[in-house]
Amino acid sequence: MHFSIQGTNENPWGLNERQKMSLTMVCNLYVPFREGGKVITGVVYPSEPTYTNVPCYFDSTPEVDIPAGFGRSKEVNIFTLDKLILPLKVPILDTWGITFTDPQLLLPVEQNQGFCFLVVLGNPISRRSTPDFRRRANFQKVYMKRTPAPPNLAQYYQPL
């Protein structure tokens, strides 16, 4: 199944005016294949994104903590993971894949493939609006980790 926010209507994700100004980046979301409601062992992603052009804000943390075989890698804890802010209507859960194609977000290693791939760690944290509109946030935040992309995703993207 493939969904896109292009061509449906002006505001399919229900963004308020502040969100339209702040959620200026776009990402693609991949829902992992599931068997009987459970994620398949070894998480397998479709070759095309399930949701495309999803408005978001990406807050990256530097990859400088621990020397590893492939450059440096971050410890997996809430203070060192990348954060993604999405509209509240965007469905997203643990183990979902996320890609970005914006050249400013790509590491030098990712420039050759034309995209970066991240995996959501944990379910989203929601910040809803209050009934009296004192708080009009209506966003959700997920934590994610950069990881090598599955080989079947490369056919969907063009190298830079």
Short mmCIF file of C-alpha atoms in Angstrom, two decimals:
data_model
loop_
_atom_site.label_atom_id
_atom_site.label_comp_id
_atom_site.label_asym_id
_atom_site.label_seq_id
_atom_site.Cartn_x
_atom_site.Cartn_y
_atom_site.Cartn_z
CA MET A 1 0.00 0.00 0.00
CA HIS A 2 1.32 3.46 -0.91
CA PHE A 3 -0.06 6.75 0.39
CA SER A 4 0.88 10.29 -0.58
CA ILE A 5 -0.19 13.66 0.72
CA GLN A 6 0.27 15.27 -2.69
CA GLY A 7 -2.90 16.00 -4.60
CA THR A 8 -5.36 14.98 -1.87
CA ASN A 9 -6.20 18.37 -0.35
CA GLU A 10 -4.46 21.43 1.06
CA ASN A 11 -3.92 20.16 4.58
CA PRO A 12 -4.31 16.36 4.88
CA TRP A 13 -2.35 16.08 8.13
CA GLY A 14 -4.33 18.80 9.94
CA LEU A 15 -1.43 21.21 10.43
CA ASN A 16 -2.09 24.44 12.28
CA GLU A 17 -0.43 27.68 11.10
CA ARG A 18 2.55 27.31 13.46
CA GLN A 19 3.16 23.76 12.25
CA LYS A 20 3.05 24.89 8.62
CA MET A 21 5.93 27.27 9.43
CA SER A 22 8.00 24.85 11.53
CA LEU A 23 7.48 21.45 9.87
CA THR A 24 9.35 22.45 6.71
CA MET A 25 11.16 19.17 6.00
CA VAL A 26 9.64 16.11 4.40
CA CYS A 27 10.31 12.43 4.95
CA ASN A 28 9.10 9.08 3.66
CA LEU A 29 7.80 6.41 6.04
CA TYR A 30 8.15 2.64 5.61
CA VAL A 31 5.89 0.26 7.50
CA PRO A 32 7.65 -3.08 8.10
CA PHE A 33 5.95 -6.24 6.87
CA ARG A 34 4.06 -8.04 9.61
CA GLU A 35 2.78 -11.60 10.01
CA GLY A 36 -0.24 -12.11 12.23
CA GLY A 37 0.14 -8.65 13.77
CA LYS A 38 3.77 -9.27 14.75
CA VAL A 39 6.85 -7.84 13.08
CA ILE A 40 8.70 -10.47 11.04
CA THR A 41 12.05 -11.47 12.54
CA GLY A 42 14.78 -9.45 10.87
CA VAL A 43 12.34 -6.61 10.00
CA VAL A 44 11.67 -6.44 6.24
CA TYR A 45 10.67 -3.14 4.60
CA PRO A 46 8.83 -2.64 1.29
CA SER A 47 10.87 -1.25 -1.62
CA GLU A 48 8.58 1.80 -1.93
CA PRO A 49 7.55 4.07 0.96
CA THR A 50 4.14 3.58 2.55
CA TYR A 51 3.71 7.34 3.19
CA THR A 52 5.53 9.96 1.09
CA ASN A 53 6.21 13.66 1.57
CA VAL A 54 5.22 13.68 5.23
CA PRO A 55 5.87 17.11 6.82
CA CYS A 56 8.28 16.91 9.73
CA TYR A 57 11.10 18.53 11.69
CA PHE A 58 14.33 16.55 12.08
CA ASP A 59 16.58 17.25 15.08
CA SER A 60 19.87 15.42 14.69
CA THR A 61 22.53 14.79 17.31
CA PRO A 62 26.16 14.38 16.25
CA GLU A 63 27.60 10.90 15.77
CA VAL A 64 30.65 11.37 17.98
CA ASP A 65 30.25 9.21 21.08
CA ILE A 66 31.86 5.83 20.53
CA PRO A 67 34.44 4.75 17.92
CA ALA A 68 33.03 1.85 15.94
CA GLY A 69 33.90 -0.19 12.87
CA PHE A 70 31.93 2.08 10.53
CA GLY A 71 33.00 5.57 11.61
CA ARG A 72 31.61 6.56 14.96
CA SER A 73 28.30 5.53 16.43
CA LYS A 74 26.06 6.83 19.18
CA GLU A 75 25.06 5.00 22.30
CA VAL A 76 21.40 4.10 22.20
CA ASN A 77 19.80 6.26 24.89
CA ILE A 78 17.26 9.06 24.84
CA PHE A 79 19.93 11.78 25.05
CA THR A 80 21.89 10.68 21.99
CA LEU A 81 19.16 9.60 19.55
CA ASP A 82 17.89 11.74 16.67
CA LYS A 83 14.42 13.19 17.12
CA LEU A 84 11.62 13.60 14.58
CA ILE A 85 8.58 15.79 15.13
CA LEU A 86 5.49 14.89 13.10
CA PRO A 87 1.85 15.99 12.93
CA LEU A 88 -0.40 14.10 15.31
CA LYS A 89 -2.38 12.49 12.46
CA VAL A 90 0.67 10.71 11.03
CA PRO A 91 0.57 7.01 11.95
CA ILE A 92 4.00 5.85 13.18
CA LEU A 93 5.18 3.06 15.48
CA ASP A 94 8.29 1.28 16.70
CA THR A 95 10.54 -0.27 13.98
CA TRP A 96 9.11 1.89 11.16
CA GLY A 97 11.71 3.08 8.65
CA ILE A 98 12.22 6.74 7.72
CA THR A 99 14.14 8.19 4.79
CA PHE A 100 15.31 11.71 4.00
CA THR A 101 16.65 12.91 0.65
CA ASP A 102 17.56 16.49 1.63
CA PRO A 103 21.32 16.82 0.87
CA GLN A 104 21.83 18.94 4.00
CA LEU A 105 20.74 16.01 6.21
CA LEU A 106 22.90 13.37 4.54
CA LEU A 107 26.26 12.27 5.89
CA PRO A 108 29.12 12.05 3.34
CA VAL A 109 28.73 8.26 3.28
CA GLU A 110 25.04 8.64 2.38
CA GLN A 111 25.62 11.14 -0.45
CA ASN A 112 26.39 8.29 -2.90
CA GLN A 113 23.05 6.56 -2.35
CA GLY A 114 21.04 9.82 -2.28
CA PHE A 115 19.16 9.19 0.98
CA CYS A 116 19.60 8.33 4.65
CA PHE A 117 17.69 5.62 6.47
CA LEU A 118 16.63 5.74 10.11
CA VAL A 119 14.65 3.32 12.27
CA VAL A 120 12.15 4.42 14.92
CA LEU A 121 13.02 3.20 18.42
CA GLY A 122 9.92 3.07 20.62
CA ASN A 123 6.43 4.41 20.09
CA PRO A 124 5.66 8.12 19.63
CA ILE A 125 5.24 10.62 22.45
CA SER A 126 2.17 12.76 21.75
CA ARG A 127 1.60 16.36 22.78
CA ARG A 128 -2.07 17.08 22.10
CA SER A 129 -3.93 20.37 22.18
CA THR A 130 -5.99 21.20 25.25
CA PRO A 131 -9.77 21.73 24.89
CA ASP A 132 -9.46 25.38 25.95
CA PHE A 133 -6.69 25.95 23.36
CA ARG A 134 -4.12 27.11 25.94
CA ARG A 135 -1.77 24.66 24.30
CA ARG A 136 -2.10 24.09 20.55
CA ALA A 137 0.80 21.73 20.00
CA ASN A 138 -0.79 18.75 18.22
CA PHE A 139 2.49 17.02 17.43
CA GLN A 140 4.22 13.77 18.22
CA LYS A 141 7.89 13.04 18.71
CA VAL A 142 9.76 9.84 17.95
CA TYR A 143 13.34 8.86 18.63
CA MET A 144 15.28 7.15 15.87
CA LYS A 145 18.71 5.83 14.97
CA ARG A 146 20.61 6.02 11.67
CA THR A 147 21.27 2.60 10.25
CA PRO A 148 22.42 1.13 6.93
CA ALA A 149 19.50 1.03 4.50
CA PRO A 150 17.98 -2.25 3.39
CA PRO A 151 19.25 -3.10 -0.13
CA ASN A 152 15.77 -3.05 -1.71
CA LEU A 153 15.31 0.69 -0.94
CA ALA A 154 18.12 1.87 -3.22
CA GLN A 155 16.05 1.36 -6.40
CA TYR A 156 13.55 4.04 -5.27
CA TYR A 157 16.16 6.81 -4.86
CA GLN A 158 18.65 8.49 -7.17
CA PRO A 159 22.27 9.11 -6.06
CA LEU A 160 23.22 12.76 -5.69
#
